[in-house]
Tab-separated table of C-alpha atoms in Angstrom:
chain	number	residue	atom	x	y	z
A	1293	UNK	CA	-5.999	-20.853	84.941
A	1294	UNK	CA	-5.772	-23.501	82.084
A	1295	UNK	CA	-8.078	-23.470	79.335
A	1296	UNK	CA	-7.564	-25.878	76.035
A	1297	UNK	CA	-9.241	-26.082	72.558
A	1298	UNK	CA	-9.385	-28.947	70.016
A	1299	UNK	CA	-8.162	-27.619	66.604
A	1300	UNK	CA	-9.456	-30.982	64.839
A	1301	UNK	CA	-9.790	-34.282	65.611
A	1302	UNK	CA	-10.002	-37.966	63.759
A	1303	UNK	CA	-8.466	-40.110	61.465
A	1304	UNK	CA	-7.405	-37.469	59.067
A	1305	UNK	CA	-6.104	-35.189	61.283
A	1306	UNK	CA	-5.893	-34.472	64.820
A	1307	UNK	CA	-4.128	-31.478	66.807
A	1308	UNK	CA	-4.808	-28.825	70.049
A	1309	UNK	CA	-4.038	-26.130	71.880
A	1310	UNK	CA	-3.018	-25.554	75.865
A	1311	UNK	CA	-2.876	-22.319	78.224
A	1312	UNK	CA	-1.525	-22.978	81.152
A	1313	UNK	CA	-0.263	-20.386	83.268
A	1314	UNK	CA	0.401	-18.220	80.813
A	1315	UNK	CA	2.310	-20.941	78.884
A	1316	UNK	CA	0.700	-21.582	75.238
A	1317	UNK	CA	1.460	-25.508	73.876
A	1318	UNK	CA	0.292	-27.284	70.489
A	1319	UNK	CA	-0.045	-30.857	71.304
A	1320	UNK	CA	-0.015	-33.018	67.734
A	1321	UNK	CA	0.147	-31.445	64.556
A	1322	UNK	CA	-1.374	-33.632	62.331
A	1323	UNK	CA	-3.480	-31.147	60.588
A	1324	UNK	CA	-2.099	-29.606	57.371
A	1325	UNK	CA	-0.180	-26.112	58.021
A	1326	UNK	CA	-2.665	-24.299	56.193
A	1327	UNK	CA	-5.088	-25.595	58.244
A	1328	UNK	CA	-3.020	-25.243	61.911
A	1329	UNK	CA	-2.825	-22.272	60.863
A	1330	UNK	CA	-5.791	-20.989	59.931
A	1331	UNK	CA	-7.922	-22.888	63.299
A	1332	UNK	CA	-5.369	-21.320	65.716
A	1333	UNK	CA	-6.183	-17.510	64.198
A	1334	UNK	CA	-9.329	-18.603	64.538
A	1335	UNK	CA	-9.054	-18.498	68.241
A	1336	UNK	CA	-6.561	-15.854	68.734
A	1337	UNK	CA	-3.656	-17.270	68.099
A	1338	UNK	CA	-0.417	-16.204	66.847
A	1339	UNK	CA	1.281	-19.659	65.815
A	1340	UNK	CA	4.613	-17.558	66.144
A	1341	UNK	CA	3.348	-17.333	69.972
A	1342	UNK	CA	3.414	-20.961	70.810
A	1343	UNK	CA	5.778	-21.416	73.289
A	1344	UNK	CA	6.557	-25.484	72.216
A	1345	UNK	CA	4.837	-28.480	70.301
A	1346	UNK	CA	4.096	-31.574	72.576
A	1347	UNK	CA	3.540	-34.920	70.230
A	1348	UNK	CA	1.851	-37.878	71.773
A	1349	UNK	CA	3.339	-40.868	69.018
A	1350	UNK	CA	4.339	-40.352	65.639
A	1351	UNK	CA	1.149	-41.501	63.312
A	1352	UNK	CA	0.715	-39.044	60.206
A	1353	UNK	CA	-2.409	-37.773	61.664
A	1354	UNK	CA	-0.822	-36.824	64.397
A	1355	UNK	CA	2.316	-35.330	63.096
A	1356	UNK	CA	1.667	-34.583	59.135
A	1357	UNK	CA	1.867	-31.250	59.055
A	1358	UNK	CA	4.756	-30.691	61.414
A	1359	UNK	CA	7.437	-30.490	58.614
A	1360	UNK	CA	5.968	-27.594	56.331
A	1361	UNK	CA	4.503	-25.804	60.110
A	1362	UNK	CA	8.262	-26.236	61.173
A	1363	UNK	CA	9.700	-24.326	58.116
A	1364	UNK	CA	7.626	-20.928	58.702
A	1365	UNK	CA	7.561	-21.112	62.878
A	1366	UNK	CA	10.440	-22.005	64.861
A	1367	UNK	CA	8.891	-23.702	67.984
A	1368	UNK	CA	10.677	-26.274	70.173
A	1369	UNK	CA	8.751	-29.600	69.703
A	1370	UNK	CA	9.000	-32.094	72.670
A	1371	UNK	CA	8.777	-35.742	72.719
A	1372	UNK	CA	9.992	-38.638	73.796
A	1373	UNK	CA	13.278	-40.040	72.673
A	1374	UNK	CA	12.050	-42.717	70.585
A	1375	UNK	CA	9.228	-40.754	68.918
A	1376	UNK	CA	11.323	-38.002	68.354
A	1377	UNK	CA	13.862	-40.558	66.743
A	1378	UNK	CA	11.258	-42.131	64.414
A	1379	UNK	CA	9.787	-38.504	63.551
A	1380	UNK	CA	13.133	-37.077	62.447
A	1381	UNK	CA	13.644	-40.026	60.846
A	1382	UNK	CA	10.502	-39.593	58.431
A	1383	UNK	CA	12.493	-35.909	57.338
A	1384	UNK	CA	10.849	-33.878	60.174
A	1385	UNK	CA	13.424	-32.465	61.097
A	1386	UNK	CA	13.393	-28.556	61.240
A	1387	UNK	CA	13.013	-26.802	64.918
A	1388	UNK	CA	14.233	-27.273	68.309
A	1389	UNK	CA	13.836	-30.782	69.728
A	1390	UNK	CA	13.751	-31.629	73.590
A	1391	UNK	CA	13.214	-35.107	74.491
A	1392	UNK	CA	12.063	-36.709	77.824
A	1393	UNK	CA	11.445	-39.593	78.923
A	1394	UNK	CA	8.161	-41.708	79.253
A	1395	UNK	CA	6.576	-40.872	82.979
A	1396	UNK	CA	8.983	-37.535	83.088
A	1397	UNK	CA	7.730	-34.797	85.138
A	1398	UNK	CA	8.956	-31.768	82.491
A	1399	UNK	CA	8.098	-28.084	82.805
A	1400	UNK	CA	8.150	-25.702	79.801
A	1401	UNK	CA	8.649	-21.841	80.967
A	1402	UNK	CA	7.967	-22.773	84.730
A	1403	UNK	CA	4.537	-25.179	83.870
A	1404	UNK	CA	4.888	-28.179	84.788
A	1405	UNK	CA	3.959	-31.019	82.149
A	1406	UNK	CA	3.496	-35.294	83.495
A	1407	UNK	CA	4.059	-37.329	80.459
A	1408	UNK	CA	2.323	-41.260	81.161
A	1409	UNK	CA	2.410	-44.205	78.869
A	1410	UNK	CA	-0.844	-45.516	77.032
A	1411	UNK	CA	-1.043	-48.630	74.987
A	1412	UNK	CA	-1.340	-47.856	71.193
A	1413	UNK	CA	0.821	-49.218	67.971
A	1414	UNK	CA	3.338	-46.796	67.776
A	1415	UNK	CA	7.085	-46.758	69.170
A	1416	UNK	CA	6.566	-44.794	72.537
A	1417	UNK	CA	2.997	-42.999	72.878
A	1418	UNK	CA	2.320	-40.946	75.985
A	1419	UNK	CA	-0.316	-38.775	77.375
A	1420	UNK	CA	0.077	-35.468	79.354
A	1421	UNK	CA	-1.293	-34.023	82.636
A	1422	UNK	CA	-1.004	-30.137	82.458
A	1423	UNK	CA	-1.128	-28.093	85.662
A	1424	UNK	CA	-0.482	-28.026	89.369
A	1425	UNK	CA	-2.903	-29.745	92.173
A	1426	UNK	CA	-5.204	-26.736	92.167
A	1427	UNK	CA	-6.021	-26.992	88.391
A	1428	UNK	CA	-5.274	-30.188	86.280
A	1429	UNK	CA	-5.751	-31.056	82.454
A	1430	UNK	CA	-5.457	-34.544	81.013
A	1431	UNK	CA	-5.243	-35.464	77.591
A	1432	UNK	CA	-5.004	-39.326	75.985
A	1433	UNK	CA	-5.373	-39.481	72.278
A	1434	UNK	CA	-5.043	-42.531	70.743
A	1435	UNK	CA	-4.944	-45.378	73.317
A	1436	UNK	CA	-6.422	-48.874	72.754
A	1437	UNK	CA	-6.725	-49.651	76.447
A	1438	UNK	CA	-6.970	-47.985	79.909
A	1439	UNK	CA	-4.759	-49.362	82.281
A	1440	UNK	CA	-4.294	-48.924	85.956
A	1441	UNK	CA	-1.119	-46.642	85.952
A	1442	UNK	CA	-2.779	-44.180	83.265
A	1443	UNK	CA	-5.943	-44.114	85.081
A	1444	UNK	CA	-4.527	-43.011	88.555
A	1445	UNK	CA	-2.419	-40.308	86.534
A	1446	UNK	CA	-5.594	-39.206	85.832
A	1447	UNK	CA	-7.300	-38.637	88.716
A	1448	UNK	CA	-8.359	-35.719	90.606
A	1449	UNK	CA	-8.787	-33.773	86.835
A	1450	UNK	CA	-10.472	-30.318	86.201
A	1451	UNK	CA	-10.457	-31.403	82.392
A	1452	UNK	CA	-9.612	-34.302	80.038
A	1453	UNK	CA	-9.628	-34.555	76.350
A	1454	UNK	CA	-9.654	-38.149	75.603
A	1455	UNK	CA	-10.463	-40.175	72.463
A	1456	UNK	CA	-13.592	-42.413	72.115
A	1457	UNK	CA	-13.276	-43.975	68.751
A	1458	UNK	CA	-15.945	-46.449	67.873
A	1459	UNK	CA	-19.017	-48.158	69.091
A	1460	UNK	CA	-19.085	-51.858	69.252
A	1461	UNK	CA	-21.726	-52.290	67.642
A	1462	UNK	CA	-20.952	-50.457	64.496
A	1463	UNK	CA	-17.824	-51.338	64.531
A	1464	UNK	CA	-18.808	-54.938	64.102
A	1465	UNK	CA	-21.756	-54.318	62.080
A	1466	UNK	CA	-19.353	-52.414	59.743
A	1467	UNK	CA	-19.060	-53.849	56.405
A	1468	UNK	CA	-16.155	-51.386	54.948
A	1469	UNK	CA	-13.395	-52.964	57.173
A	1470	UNK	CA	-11.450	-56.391	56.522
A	1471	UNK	CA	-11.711	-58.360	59.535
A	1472	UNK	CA	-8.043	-57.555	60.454
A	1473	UNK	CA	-8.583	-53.933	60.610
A	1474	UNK	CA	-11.183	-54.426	63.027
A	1475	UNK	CA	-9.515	-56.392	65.315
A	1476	UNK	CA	-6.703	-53.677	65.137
A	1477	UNK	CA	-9.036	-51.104	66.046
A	1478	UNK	CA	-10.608	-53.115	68.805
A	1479	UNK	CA	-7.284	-54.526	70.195
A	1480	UNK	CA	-5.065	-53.345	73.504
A	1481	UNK	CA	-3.006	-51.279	71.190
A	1482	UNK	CA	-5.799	-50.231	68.983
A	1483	UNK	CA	-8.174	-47.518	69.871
A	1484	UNK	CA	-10.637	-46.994	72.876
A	1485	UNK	CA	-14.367	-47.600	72.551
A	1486	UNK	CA	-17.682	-45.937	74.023
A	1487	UNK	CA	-17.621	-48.634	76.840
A	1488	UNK	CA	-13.945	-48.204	77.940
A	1489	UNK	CA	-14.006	-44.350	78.033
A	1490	UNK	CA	-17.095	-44.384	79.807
A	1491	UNK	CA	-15.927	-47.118	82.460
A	1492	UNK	CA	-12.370	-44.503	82.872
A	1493	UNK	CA	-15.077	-41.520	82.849
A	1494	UNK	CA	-16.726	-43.207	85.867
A	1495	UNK	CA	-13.533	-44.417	87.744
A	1496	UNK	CA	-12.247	-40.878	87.766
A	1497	UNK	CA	-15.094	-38.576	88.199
A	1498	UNK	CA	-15.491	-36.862	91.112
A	1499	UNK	CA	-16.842	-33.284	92.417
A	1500	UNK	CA	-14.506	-30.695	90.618
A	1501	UNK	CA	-14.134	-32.626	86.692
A	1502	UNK	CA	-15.741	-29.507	85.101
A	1503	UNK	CA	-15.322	-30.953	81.447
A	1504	UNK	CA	-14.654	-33.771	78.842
A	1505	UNK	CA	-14.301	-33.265	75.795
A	1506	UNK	CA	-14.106	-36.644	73.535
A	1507	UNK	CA	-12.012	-36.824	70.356
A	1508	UNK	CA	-10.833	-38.949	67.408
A	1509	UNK	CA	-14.512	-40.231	66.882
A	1510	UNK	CA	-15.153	-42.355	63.763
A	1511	UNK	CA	-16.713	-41.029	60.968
A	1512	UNK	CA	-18.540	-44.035	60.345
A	1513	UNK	CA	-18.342	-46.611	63.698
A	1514	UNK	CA	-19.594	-43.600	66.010
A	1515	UNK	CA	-21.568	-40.704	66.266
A	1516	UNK	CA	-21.862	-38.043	69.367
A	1517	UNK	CA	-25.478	-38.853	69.864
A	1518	UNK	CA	-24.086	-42.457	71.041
A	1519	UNK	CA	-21.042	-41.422	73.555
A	1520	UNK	CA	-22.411	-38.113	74.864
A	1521	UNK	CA	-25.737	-40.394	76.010
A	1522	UNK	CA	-23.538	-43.338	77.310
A	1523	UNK	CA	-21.718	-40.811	78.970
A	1524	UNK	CA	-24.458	-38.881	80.756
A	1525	UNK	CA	-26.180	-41.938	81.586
A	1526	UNK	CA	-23.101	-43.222	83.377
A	1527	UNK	CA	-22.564	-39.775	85.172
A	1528	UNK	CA	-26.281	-39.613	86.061
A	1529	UNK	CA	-25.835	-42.839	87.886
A	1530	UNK	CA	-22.598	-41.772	89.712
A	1531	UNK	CA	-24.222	-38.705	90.687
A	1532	UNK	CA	-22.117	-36.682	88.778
A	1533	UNK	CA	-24.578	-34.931	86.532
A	1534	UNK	CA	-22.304	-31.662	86.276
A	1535	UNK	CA	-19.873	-32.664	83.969
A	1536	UNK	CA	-20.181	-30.478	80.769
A	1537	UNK	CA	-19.634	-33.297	77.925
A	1538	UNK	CA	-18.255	-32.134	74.230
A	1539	UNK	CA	-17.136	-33.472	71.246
A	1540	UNK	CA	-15.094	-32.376	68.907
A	1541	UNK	CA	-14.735	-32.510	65.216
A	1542	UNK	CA	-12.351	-33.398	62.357
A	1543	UNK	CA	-13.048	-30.196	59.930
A	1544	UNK	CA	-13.319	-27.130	62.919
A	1545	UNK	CA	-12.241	-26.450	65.553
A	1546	UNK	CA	-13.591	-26.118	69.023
A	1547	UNK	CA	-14.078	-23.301	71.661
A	1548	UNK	CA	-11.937	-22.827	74.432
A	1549	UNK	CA	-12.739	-24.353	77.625
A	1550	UNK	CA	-11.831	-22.871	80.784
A	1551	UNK	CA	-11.230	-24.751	83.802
């Protein structure tokens, strides 16, 4: 069985948890410590029972409160070379580190991990499939486009966690953002919109995706109302009206879903 839950997720913090046959994995850490730990008792969870810390890229809300979470719990963290590089680099440096390599097939404790490449502005960012062919978990976090190779690793899913970071229309209609920030957000290596999660949602659907569950939405360029109704509309048309659809949010954390 796999189940996951999202501790937090968005721009000022984003981190989750991972069961996987019997195998218990924080991905990101980018919550304070107080506050990882704190959201994983929340759910049951011993932090001193994680059994290793996956990071997707190195951004601060992704990894800024692995230093002080380090110092009282000494879990293995794995990344990939480069990102483990850069993050040691910015003084985290305390626990176990095992690298891989981007597209490695790892396993941690007999549970097998696939690692993938997305396209985002850090040094080496990846995204994870948990499980075997019977049960499968994806998760993308930040990822400014979806390209062919990451959307075949994610097909035949029970589960994905992905981000869906901004509408287009707010985004553009936003007047709090310099034009360049925009066209960061919006760019191949920015982050992904309604319309390009909900084009990967359709591409990879199929009878046996139980659940989504979108992250890393914009506090002020999206709202759930807009991507959980794109989203069911598109799944209504495929015919895929089963899919249970959540999102989750920056200041608690979410249930666990079982797949």
């Amino acid at each position: 069985m796999i189940r996951f839950a999202v501790l937090g997720s968005g721009s000022k913090g984003n981190s989750a948890v991972v069961e996987c046959d019997g195998v218990r994995l924080m991905i990101d850490a980018g919550l304070s410590a107080k506050q990882l730990t704190l959201r994983l008792a929340s759910l049951g969870i011993d932090p001193g029972s994680l059994d290793g810390i996956l990071l997707t890229h190195e951004h601060s809300d992704h990894v800024g409160g692995l230093k002080v979470f380090l110092k009282k719990h000494q879990i293995p963290v794995f990344a990939t070379s480069q990102t483990a590089h850069v993050v040691r680099q910015m003084g985290i440096d305390g626990g176990t580190w095992k690298t891989f390599e981007t597209g490695q097939t790892f396993s941690i404790q007999g549970s097998e991990i696939r690692s993938f490449a997305i396209q985002h502005d850090a040094v080496d960012p990846v995204g994870f499939v948990f499980g075997s062919a019977t049960r499968r978990m994806g998760f993308v976090s930040d990822a400014g486009f979806v390209t062919r190779s990451m959307t075949e690793c994610l097909r035949g899913l029970h589960g994905l966690f992905v981000e869906a970071n901004y509408d287009d229309g707010l985004l553009e209609a936003d007047l709090k953002r310099p034009w360049a920030i925009k066209q960061r957000i919006s760019s191949r290596h920015g982050h992904l919109s309604n319309e390009q999660v909900a084009a990967l949602i359709n591409d990879i659907a199929h009878a046996e995706l139980g659940r989504v569950v979108l992250g890393h939405l914009s506090s002020d360029c999206n709202t759930p109302d807009l991507i959980l109704g794109r989203l069911r509309e598109c799944l209504a048309a495929s015919g895929h009206r089963h899919v249970g659809l959540h999102c989750a949010a920056q200041d608690e954390p979410t249930e666990w879903f079982a797949l």
